[in-house]
XYZ file of C-alpha atoms in Angstrom:
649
model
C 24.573 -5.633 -5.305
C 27.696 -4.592 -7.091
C 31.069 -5.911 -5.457
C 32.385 -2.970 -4.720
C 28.942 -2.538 -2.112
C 28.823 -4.477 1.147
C 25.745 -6.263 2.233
C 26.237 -5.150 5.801
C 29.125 -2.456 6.741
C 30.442 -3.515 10.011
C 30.247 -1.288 13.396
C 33.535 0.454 13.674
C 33.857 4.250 16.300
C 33.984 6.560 13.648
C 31.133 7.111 10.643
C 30.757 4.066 8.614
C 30.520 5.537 5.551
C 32.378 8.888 4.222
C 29.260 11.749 4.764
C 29.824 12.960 1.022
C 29.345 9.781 -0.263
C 25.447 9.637 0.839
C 22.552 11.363 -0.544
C 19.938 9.586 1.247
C 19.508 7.817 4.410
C 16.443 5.420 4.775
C 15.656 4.407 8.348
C 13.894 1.007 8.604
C 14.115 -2.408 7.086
C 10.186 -2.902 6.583
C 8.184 -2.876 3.983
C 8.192 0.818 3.221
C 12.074 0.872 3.606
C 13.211 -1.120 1.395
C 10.638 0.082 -0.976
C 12.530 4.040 0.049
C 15.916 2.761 -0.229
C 15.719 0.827 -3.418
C 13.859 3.578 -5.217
C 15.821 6.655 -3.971
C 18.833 4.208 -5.079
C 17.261 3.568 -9.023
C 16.703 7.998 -8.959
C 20.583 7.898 -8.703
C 20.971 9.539 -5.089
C 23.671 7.389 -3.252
C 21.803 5.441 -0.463
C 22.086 3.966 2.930
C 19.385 1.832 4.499
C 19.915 1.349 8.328
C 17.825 -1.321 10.327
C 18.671 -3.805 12.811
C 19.670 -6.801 11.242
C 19.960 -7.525 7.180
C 18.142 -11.034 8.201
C 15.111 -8.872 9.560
C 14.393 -7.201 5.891
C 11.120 -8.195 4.524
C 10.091 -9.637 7.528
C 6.048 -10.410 7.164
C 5.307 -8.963 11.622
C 1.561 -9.666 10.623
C -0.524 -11.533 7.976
C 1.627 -13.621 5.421
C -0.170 -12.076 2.347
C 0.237 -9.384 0.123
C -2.946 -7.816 -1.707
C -6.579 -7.455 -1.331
C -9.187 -5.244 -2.893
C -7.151 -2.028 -2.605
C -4.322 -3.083 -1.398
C -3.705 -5.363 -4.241
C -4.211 -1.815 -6.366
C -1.361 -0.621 -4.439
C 0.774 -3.460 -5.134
C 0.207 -3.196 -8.784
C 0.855 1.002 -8.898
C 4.602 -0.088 -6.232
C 4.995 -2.307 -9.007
C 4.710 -0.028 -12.084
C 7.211 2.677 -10.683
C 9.798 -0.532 -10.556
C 9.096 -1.193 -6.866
C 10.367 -4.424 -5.307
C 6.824 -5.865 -3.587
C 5.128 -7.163 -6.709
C 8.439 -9.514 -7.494
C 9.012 -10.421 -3.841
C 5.470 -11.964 -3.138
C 5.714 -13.602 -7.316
C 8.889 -15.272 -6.236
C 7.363 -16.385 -2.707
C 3.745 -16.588 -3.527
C 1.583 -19.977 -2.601
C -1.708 -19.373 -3.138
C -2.888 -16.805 -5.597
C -6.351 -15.218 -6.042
C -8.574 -12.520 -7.956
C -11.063 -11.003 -4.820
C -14.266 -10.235 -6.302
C -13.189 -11.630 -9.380
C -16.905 -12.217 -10.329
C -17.732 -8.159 -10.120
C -16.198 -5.572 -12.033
C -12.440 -4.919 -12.883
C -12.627 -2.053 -10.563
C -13.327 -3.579 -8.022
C -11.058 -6.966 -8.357
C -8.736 -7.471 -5.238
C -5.425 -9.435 -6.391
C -4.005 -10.827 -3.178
C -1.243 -13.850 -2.498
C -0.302 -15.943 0.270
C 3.435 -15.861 0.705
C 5.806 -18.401 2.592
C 7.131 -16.246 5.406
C 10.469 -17.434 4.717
C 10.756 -17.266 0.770
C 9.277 -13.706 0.694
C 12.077 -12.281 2.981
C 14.661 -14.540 0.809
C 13.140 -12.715 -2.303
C 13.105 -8.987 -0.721
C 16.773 -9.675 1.049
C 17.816 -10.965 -3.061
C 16.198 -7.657 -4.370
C 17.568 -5.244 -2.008
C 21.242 -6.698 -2.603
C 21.030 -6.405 -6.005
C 20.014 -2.511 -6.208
C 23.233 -0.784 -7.617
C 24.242 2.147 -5.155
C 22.331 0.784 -1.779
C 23.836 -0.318 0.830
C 22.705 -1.694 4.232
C 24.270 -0.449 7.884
C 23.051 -2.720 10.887
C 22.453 -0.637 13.745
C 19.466 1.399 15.120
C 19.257 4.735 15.273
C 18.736 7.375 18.193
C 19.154 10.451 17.364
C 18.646 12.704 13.893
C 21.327 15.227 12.963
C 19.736 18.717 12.761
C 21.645 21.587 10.607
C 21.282 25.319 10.566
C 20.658 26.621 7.509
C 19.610 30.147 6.222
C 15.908 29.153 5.744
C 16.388 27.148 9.543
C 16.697 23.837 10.649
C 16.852 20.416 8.688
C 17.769 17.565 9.169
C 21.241 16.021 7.875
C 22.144 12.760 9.247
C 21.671 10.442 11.730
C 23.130 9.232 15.072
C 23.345 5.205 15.663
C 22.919 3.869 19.400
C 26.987 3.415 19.459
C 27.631 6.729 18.769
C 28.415 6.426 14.346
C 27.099 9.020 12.828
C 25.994 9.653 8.596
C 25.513 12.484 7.343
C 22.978 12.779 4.377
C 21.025 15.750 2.592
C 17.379 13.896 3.078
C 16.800 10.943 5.657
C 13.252 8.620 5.408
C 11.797 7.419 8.176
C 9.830 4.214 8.252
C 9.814 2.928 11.658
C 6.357 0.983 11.876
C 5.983 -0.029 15.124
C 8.928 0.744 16.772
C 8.496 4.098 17.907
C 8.158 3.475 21.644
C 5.761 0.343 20.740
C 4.615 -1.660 23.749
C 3.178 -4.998 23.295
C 0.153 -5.908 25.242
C -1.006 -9.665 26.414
C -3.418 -9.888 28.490
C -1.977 -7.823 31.548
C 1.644 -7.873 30.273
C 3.230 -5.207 28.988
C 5.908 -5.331 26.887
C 8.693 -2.934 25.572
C 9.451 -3.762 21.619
C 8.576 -3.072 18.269
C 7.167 -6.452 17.029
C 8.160 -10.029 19.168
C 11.848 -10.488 20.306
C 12.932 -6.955 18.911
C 13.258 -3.627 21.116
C 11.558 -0.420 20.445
C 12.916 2.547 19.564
C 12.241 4.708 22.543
C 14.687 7.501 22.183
C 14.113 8.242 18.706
C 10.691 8.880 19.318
C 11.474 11.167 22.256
C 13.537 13.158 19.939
C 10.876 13.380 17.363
C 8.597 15.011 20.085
C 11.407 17.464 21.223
C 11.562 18.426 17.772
C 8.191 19.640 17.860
C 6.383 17.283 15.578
C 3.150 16.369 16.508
C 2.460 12.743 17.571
C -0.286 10.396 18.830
C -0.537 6.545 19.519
C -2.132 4.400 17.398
C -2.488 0.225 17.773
C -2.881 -3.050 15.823
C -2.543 -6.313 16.850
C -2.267 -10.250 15.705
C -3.604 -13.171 16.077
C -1.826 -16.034 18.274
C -0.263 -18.584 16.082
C -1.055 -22.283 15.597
C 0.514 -25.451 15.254
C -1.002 -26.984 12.057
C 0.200 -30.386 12.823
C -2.428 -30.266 15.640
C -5.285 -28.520 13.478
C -8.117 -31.004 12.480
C -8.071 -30.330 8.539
C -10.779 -32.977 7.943
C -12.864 -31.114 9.442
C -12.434 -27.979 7.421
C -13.565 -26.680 4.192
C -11.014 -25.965 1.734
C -10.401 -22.855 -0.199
C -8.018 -22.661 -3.211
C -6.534 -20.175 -5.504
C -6.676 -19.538 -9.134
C -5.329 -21.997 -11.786
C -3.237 -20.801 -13.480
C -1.774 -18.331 -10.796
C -1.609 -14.876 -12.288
C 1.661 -13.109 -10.871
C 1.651 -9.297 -9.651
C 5.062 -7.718 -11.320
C 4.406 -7.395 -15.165
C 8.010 -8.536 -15.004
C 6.839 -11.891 -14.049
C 6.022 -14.196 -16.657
C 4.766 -16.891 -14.571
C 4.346 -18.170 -10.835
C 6.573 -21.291 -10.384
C 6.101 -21.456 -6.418
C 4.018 -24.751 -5.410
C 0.600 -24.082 -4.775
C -1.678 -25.020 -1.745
C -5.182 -24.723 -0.058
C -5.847 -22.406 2.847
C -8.816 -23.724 4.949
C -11.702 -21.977 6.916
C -13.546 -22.008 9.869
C -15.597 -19.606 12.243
C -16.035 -18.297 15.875
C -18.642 -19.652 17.656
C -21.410 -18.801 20.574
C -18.902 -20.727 22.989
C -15.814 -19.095 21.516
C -17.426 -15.659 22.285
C -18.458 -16.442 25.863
C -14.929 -16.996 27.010
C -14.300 -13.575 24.769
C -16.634 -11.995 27.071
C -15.605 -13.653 29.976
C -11.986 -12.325 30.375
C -12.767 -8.615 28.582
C -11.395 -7.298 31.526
C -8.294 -8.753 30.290
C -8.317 -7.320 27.265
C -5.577 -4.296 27.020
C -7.913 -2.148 25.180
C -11.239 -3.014 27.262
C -9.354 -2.516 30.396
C -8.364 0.941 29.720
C -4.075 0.189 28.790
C -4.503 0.943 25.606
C -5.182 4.799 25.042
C -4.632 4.800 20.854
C -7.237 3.599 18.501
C -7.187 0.338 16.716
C -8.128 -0.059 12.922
C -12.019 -0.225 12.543
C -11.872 -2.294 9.231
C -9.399 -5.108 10.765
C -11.015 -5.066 14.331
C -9.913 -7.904 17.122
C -12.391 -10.583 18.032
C -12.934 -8.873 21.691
C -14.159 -5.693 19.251
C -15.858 -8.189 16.875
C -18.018 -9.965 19.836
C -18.471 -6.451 21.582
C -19.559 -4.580 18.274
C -21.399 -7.175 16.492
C -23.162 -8.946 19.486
C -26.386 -10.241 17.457
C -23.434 -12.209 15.450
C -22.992 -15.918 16.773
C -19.783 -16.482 14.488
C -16.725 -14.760 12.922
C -14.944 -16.611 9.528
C -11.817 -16.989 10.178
C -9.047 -18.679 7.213
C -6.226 -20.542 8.277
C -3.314 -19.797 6.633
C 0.007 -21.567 6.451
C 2.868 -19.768 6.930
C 4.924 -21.560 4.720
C 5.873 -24.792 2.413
C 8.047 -26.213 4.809
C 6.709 -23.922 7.968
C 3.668 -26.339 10.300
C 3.160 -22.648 11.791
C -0.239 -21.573 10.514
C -1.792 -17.836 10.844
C -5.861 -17.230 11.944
C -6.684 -14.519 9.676
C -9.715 -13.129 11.869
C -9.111 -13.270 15.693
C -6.403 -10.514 16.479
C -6.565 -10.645 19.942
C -5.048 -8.973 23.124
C -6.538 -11.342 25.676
C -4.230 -13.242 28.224
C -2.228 -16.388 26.423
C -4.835 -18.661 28.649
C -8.134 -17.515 27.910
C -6.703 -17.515 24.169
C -6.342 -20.873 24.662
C -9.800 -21.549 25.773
C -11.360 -19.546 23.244
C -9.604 -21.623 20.446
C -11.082 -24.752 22.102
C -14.345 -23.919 21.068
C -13.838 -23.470 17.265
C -14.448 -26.300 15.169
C -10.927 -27.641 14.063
C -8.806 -26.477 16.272
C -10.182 -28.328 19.730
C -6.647 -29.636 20.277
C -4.961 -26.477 18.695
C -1.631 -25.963 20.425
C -0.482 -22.301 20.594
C 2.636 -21.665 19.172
C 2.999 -17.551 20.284
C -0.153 -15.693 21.780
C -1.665 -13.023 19.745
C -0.932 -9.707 21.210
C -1.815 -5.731 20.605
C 0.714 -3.163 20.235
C 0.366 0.603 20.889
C 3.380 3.157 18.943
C 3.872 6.552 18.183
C 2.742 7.558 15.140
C 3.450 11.510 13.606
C 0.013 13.229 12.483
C 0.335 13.426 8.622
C -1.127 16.879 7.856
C 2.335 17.634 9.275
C 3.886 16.624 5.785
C 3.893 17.557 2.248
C 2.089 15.672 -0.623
C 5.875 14.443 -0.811
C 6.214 13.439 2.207
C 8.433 15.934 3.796
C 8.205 17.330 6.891
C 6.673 20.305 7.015
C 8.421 20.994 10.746
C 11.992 19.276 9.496
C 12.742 19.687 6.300
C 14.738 17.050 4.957
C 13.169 14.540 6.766
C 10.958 12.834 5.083
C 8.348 9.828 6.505
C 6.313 6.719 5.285
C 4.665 3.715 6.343
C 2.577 3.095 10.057
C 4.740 6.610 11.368
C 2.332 8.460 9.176
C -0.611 6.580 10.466
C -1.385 3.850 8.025
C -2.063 0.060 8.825
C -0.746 -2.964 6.110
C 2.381 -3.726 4.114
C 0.792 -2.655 0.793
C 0.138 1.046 2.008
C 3.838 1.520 3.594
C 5.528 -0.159 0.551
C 3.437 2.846 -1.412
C 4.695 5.918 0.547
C 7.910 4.125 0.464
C 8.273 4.328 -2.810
C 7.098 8.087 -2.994
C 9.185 9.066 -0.296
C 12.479 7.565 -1.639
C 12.091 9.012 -4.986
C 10.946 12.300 -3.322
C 14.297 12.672 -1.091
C 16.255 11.407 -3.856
C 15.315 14.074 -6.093
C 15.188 16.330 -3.895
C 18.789 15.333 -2.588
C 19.798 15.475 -6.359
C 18.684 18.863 -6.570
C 20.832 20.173 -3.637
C 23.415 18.598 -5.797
C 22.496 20.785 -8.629
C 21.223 17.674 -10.672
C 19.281 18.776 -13.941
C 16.180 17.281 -12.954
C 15.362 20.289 -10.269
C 11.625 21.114 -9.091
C 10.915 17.646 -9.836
C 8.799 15.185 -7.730
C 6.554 12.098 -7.650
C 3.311 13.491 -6.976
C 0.519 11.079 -8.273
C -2.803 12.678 -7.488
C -6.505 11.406 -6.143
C -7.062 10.939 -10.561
C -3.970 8.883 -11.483
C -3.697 6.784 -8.683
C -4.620 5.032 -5.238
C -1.656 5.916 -4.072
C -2.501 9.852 -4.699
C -5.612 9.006 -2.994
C -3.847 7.656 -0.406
C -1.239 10.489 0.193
C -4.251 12.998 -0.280
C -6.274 11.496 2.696
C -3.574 11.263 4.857
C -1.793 15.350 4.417
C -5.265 16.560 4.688
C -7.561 14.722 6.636
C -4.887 12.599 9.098
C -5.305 9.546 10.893
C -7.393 9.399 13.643
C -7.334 5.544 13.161
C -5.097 3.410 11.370
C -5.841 4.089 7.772
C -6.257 1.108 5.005
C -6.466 1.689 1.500
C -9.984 0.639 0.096
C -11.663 1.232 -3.328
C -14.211 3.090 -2.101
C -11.885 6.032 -0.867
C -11.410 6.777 -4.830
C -13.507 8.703 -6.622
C -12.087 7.892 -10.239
C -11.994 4.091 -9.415
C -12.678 2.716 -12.583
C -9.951 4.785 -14.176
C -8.083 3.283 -11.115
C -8.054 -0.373 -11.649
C -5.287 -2.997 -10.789
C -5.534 -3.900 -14.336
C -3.821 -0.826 -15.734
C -1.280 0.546 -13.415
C 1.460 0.546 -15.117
C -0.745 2.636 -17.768
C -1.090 5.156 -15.418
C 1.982 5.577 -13.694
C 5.379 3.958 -15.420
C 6.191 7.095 -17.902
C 6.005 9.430 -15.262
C 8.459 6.997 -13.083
C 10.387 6.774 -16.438
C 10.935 10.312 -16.501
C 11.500 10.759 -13.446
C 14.275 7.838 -13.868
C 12.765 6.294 -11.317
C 12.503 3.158 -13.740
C 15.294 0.858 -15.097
C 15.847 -0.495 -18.151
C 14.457 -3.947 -18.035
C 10.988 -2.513 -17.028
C 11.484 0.249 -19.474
C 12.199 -2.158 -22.459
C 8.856 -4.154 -21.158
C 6.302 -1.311 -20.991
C 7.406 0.263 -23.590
C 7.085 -3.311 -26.009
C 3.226 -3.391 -24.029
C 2.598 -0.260 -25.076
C 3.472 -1.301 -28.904
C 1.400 -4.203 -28.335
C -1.553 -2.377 -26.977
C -1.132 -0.191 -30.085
C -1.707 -2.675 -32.411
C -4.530 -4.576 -30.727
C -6.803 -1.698 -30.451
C -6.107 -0.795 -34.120
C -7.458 -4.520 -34.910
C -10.348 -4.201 -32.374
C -12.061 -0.864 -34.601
C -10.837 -2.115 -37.842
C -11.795 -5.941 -37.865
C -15.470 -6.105 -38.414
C -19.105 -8.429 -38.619
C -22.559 -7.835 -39.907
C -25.624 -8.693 -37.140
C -26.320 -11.454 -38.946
C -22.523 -12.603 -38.512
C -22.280 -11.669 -35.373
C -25.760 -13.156 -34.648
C -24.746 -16.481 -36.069
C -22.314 -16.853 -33.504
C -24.150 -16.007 -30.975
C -23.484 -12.244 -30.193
C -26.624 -10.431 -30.134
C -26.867 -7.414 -32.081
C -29.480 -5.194 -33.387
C -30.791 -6.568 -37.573
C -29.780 -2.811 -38.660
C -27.987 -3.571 -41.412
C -24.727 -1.510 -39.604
C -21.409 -3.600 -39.209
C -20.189 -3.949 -35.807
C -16.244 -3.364 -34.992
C -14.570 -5.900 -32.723
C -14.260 -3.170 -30.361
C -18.559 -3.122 -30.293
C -18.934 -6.403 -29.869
C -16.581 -7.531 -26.892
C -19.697 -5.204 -25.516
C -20.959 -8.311 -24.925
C -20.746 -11.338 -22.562
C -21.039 -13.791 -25.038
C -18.236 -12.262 -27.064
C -15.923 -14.505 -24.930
C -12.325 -14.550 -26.565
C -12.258 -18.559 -27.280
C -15.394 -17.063 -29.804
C -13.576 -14.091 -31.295
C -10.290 -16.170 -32.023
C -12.295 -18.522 -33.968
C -13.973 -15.664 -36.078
C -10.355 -13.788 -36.565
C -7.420 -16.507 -35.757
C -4.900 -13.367 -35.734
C -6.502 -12.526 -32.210
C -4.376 -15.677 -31.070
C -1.269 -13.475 -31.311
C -2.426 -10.843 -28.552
C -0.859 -10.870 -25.454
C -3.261 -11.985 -22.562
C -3.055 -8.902 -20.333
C -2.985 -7.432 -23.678
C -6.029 -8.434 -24.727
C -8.014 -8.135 -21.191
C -7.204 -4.239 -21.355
C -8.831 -3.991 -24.868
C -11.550 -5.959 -23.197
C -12.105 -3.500 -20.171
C -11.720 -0.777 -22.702
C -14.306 -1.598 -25.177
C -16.763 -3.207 -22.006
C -16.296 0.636 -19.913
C -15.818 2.813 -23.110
C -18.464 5.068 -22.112
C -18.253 5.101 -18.458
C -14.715 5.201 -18.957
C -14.936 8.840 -21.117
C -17.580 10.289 -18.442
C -14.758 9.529 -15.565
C -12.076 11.000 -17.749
C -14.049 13.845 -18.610
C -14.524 14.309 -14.863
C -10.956 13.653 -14.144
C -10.175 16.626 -16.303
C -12.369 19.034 -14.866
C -11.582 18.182 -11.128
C -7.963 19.272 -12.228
C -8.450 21.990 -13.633
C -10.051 23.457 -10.502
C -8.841 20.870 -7.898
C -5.626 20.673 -9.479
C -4.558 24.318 -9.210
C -1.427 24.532 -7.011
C -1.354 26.640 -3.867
C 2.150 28.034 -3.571
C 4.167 27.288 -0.413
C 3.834 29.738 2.604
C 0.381 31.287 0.828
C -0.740 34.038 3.479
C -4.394 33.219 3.880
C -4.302 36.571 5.842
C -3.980 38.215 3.107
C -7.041 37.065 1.019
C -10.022 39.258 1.496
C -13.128 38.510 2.943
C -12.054 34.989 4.001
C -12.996 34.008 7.929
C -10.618 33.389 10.559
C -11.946 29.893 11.328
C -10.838 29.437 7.340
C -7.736 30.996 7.729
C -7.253 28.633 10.990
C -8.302 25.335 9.362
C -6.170 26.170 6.395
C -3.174 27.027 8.211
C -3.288 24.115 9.867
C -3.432 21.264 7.257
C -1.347 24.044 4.918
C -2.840 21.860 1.834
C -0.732 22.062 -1.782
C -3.807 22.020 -3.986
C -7.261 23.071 -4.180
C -8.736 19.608 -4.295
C -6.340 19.412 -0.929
C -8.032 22.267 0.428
C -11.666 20.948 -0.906
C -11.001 17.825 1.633
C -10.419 19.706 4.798
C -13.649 18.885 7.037
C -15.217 22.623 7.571
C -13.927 24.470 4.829
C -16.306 26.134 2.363
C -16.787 26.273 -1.490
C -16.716 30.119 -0.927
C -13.480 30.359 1.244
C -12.552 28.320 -1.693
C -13.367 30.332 -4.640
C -11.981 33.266 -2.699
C -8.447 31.951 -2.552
C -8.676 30.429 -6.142
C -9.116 33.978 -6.848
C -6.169 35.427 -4.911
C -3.874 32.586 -6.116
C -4.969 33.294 -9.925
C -4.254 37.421 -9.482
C -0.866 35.850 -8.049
C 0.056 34.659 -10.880
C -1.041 37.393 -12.767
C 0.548 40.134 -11.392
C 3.905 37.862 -11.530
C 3.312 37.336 -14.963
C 3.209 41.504 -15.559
């Protein structure tokens, strides 16, 4: 951070900071507010991130890891519009691995361990060294709400002693702190994760302010004391060697490495589950919001999956230095005894001592059909949301809206301001990104679960791959200026690289009989067969190509995998962009803002209802809404188009 920016402005009675000094207020130190704050901050908009504590940013509340097939995607796409995750886990990492790095590059699922500890180091580093953020400790109650011409919006916020800022765009990114209550057993807890409170009143002003809300709940699982795990008795599981980092800033991973271990439930293990249901806050009826169904508890696991006589779970360490280690697979609610017992049973972990009891927590969460594909309100304008409010579960999914939302007030902000970039978002869509898939899925369909980024939600997903993110998506964050200049200097020297590499992949060439005498198999045609042709095959390996043409030595290695993937999905690859295409030139077509569906002829009133309500900004937006029909489609494609032609006139 430059000098002239404090870390932390001290509490003093009057605002902290002069109000026309701020463009953008982020609310929330997690993972999708730093990501907010540091990216409205690289647009240019003059930013102030407000959470409790500096020493709470980049806090890891669940799981120590970043990645995972999708969410590993998502970390890759934060990464190419100059995000801070991708760096934070590479500086903090300790076990790196490729999931399903034996299937398809679609489908591969980079994902690190982190050291609890060095990861929040990293993000704390990152955030202080963003020109124009700075940090205010203090919680907020209230929101500042303007009349304007057009109506209310929001301009500020009010901290619990009374400061107040004044902003034209405010993010919020609460998580689980809008009136979260921890569950243990029968105990019932106010806060927002362990040891922190909740935030009751903002979310009591949210609901007078007429957004609509639910609950929605995730848990953890209780953590251990490795020093009394039996490791002997566990297998091992390591990462990749060499570890391959996340930011395509990072040249290499110089964290130590280690071994995670595994084990699994057992037919004991799920008798005591059973046993104490009753306890369970969800089971015994305490729990009213729905839990994620993709990273269920072990009372859902036992209940849901009762011919199963054991659950894997990996035991994770928490750290280098840290003897606290995380059971990735038994999120639990039950009472801290009957935890206990049930860890007894599991092979490993018979003398396990408990170092803090797994627990559920319940939090208000605003339905996100209520907001723009930016991420605005719809209700509030200027207000802007991202992360678990909008109804998402995991750090890689909040860092992504983060980023979107930040840039999206920012410019937005900078606009007000008469900056020259006006009309301008970040608006990655369902064919450039998981992230667009993401956003889509969320303003049109909602939540009625914690949502988790998987593959599978994308249509395009091998145009979507973790491999080429910063393909997709860094010159549209570079015009946007969402990008600085050390990551511009780097893509831009990739993209040179990439140039040249595919020119030597269709112009360096062998006859079958060359290629066949290395052991490529090709057809005895008589036709010579580019480079590009021949890494068709598996047996074109590049230790076997480098000794044909030694100048393939030179090529970067993630240089040289994309002309790989290329030449191995070159057909597949057209057919998906072809598809791509023609999905936006129909799904693509932009339904203005306030579009009177009253006014389109012949179209129902249940359509009129269902599109009211989810008040979608494209067709393909429109196509998603559950009920609505490829005829009350074509019907307002038709009104939008004579629209725009009678405009036009």
């Amino acid at each position: 951070m430059p000098s002239d920016l404090p870390r932390s402005i001290p509490a003093t009675p009057e605002a902290v900071v002069d109000p026309s000094a701020v463009d953008v207020i982020v609310i929330g130190g997690g993972h999708a507010g730093v990501e907010a704050a540091a990216a409205a901050a690289r647009v240019g908009a003059r930013t102030v991130l407000v959470t409790h504590a500096f020493a709470t940013i980049g806090a890891m509340s669940c799981n120590p890891a970043i990645g995972g097939i999708g969410k590993g995607t998502l970390v890759r796409e934060v990464d190419a519009l100059d995000g801070l995750m991708a760096r934070a886990i590479d500086r903090s990492g300790i076990q790196f691995r490729v999931l399903n790095a034996s299937r398809g590059p679609a489908v591969h699922g980079p994902r690190a361990q982190a050291d609890r500890r060095l990861y929040a180091a990293a993000m704390q580093d990152l955030v202080a060294g963003t020109a124009g953020l700075r940090v205010v400790e203090g919680a907020v109650d209230d929101l500042i709400v303007a009349e304007e011409g057009t109506g209310p919006r929001v301009a500020g916020v009010v901290l619990a002693d009374g400061r107040r800022i004044r902003a034209a765009a405010v993010v919020l990114t609460t998580g689980t702190f809008l009136r979260g209550m921890i569950h243990i057993g029968d105990q019932r807890i106010p806060a927002g994760r362990v040891g922190e409170a909740p935030a009751a009143a903002l979310g009591a002003r949210l609901e007078a302010l007429g957004l609509p809300m639910g609950r929605l709940k995730t848990g953890t699982p209780p953590r251990l004391d490795g020093r009394t795990i039996d490791w002997a008795a566990l297998a091992e599981q390591h990462g990749d060697t060499p570890p391959k980092p996340f930011s395509v800033l990072t040249d290499r991973i110089t964290v130590p490495q280690i071994a995670c271990h595994i084990t699994a439930t057992t037919p004991a293990a799920h008798q005591v589950i059973r046993d104490h249901l009753h306890e369970s806050a969800v089971y015994s009826g305490r729990i009213a919001g729905r839990g994620p169904r993709y990273c269920p508890s072990i009372e859902d696991k036992v209940v849901r999956f009762a011919d199963r006589d054991s659950h894997q779970i990996f035991l994770e360490p928490e750290g280098l230095d840290d003897h606290t280690v995380y059971p990735n697979g038994i999120s639990t609610s039950l009472s801290a005894e009957a935890q206990a017992r049930m860890l007894r049973h599991i092979p490993g972990l018979e003398r396990v001592s408990i170092i803090r009891p797994g627990y559920a927590i319940e939090y208000d969460f605003v339905d996100p059909r209520s907001l723009l594909p930016t991420l605005e309100s719809r209700v509030m304008p200027g207000l802007y949301m991202a992360g678990q409010i909008n109804g998402t579960t995991g750090y890689e999914e909040a860092a992504a809206q983060g980023v979107l939302a930040g840039a999206n007030a920012a410019l937005a902000a900078g606009e007000a301001g008469g900056d020259r970039r006006q009309g301008t978002r970040l608006l990655p869509d369902r064919g450039r990104s998981l992230t667009g898939v993401m956003i889509d899925d969320l303003t049109t369909r909602g939540a009625d679960e914690p949502y988790r980024m998987f593959t599978s939600r994308a249509e395009y997903r091998l145009l979507l791959r973790a491999d080429n993110a910063d393909l997709r998506l860094t010159a549209e964050a570079m015009a946007l200026g969402l990008v600085g200049a050390e990551r511009r200097v780097a893509h831009e020297a990739k993209l040179a690289a990439l140039d040249e590499a595919r020119g030597l992949a269709r112009s360096l060439t062998l006859t079958p009989e060359q290629a066949r005498s290395h052991g490529i198999p090709a057809n005895r045609d008589g036709r010579p067969r580019t480079l590009h042709q021949l890494l068709v095959h598996a047996e074109a390996t590049r230790p076997v190509m480098t000794a044909i043409w030694p100048e393939l030595a030179r090529i970067r290695a993630d240089v040289y995998e994309q002309i790989e993937i290329e030449a191995r999905y070159d057909g597949y690859l057209g057919r998906q962009e072809a598809d791509v295409s023609a999905w936006r030139r129909e799904g693509g077509l932009a339904i203005p803002d306030g579009f009177d569906y009253g006014r389109v002829g012949g179209l129902s009133a249940e359509m009129q209802e269902k599109l009211n309500r989810s008040r979608p900004a494209t067709i393909a937006a429109a196509q998603a809404i559950p009920g609505v029909t490829p005829a009350a489609l074509s019907l307002v494609i038709g009104a939008i188009r004579r629209g725009a032609a009678l405009a036009a006139e």
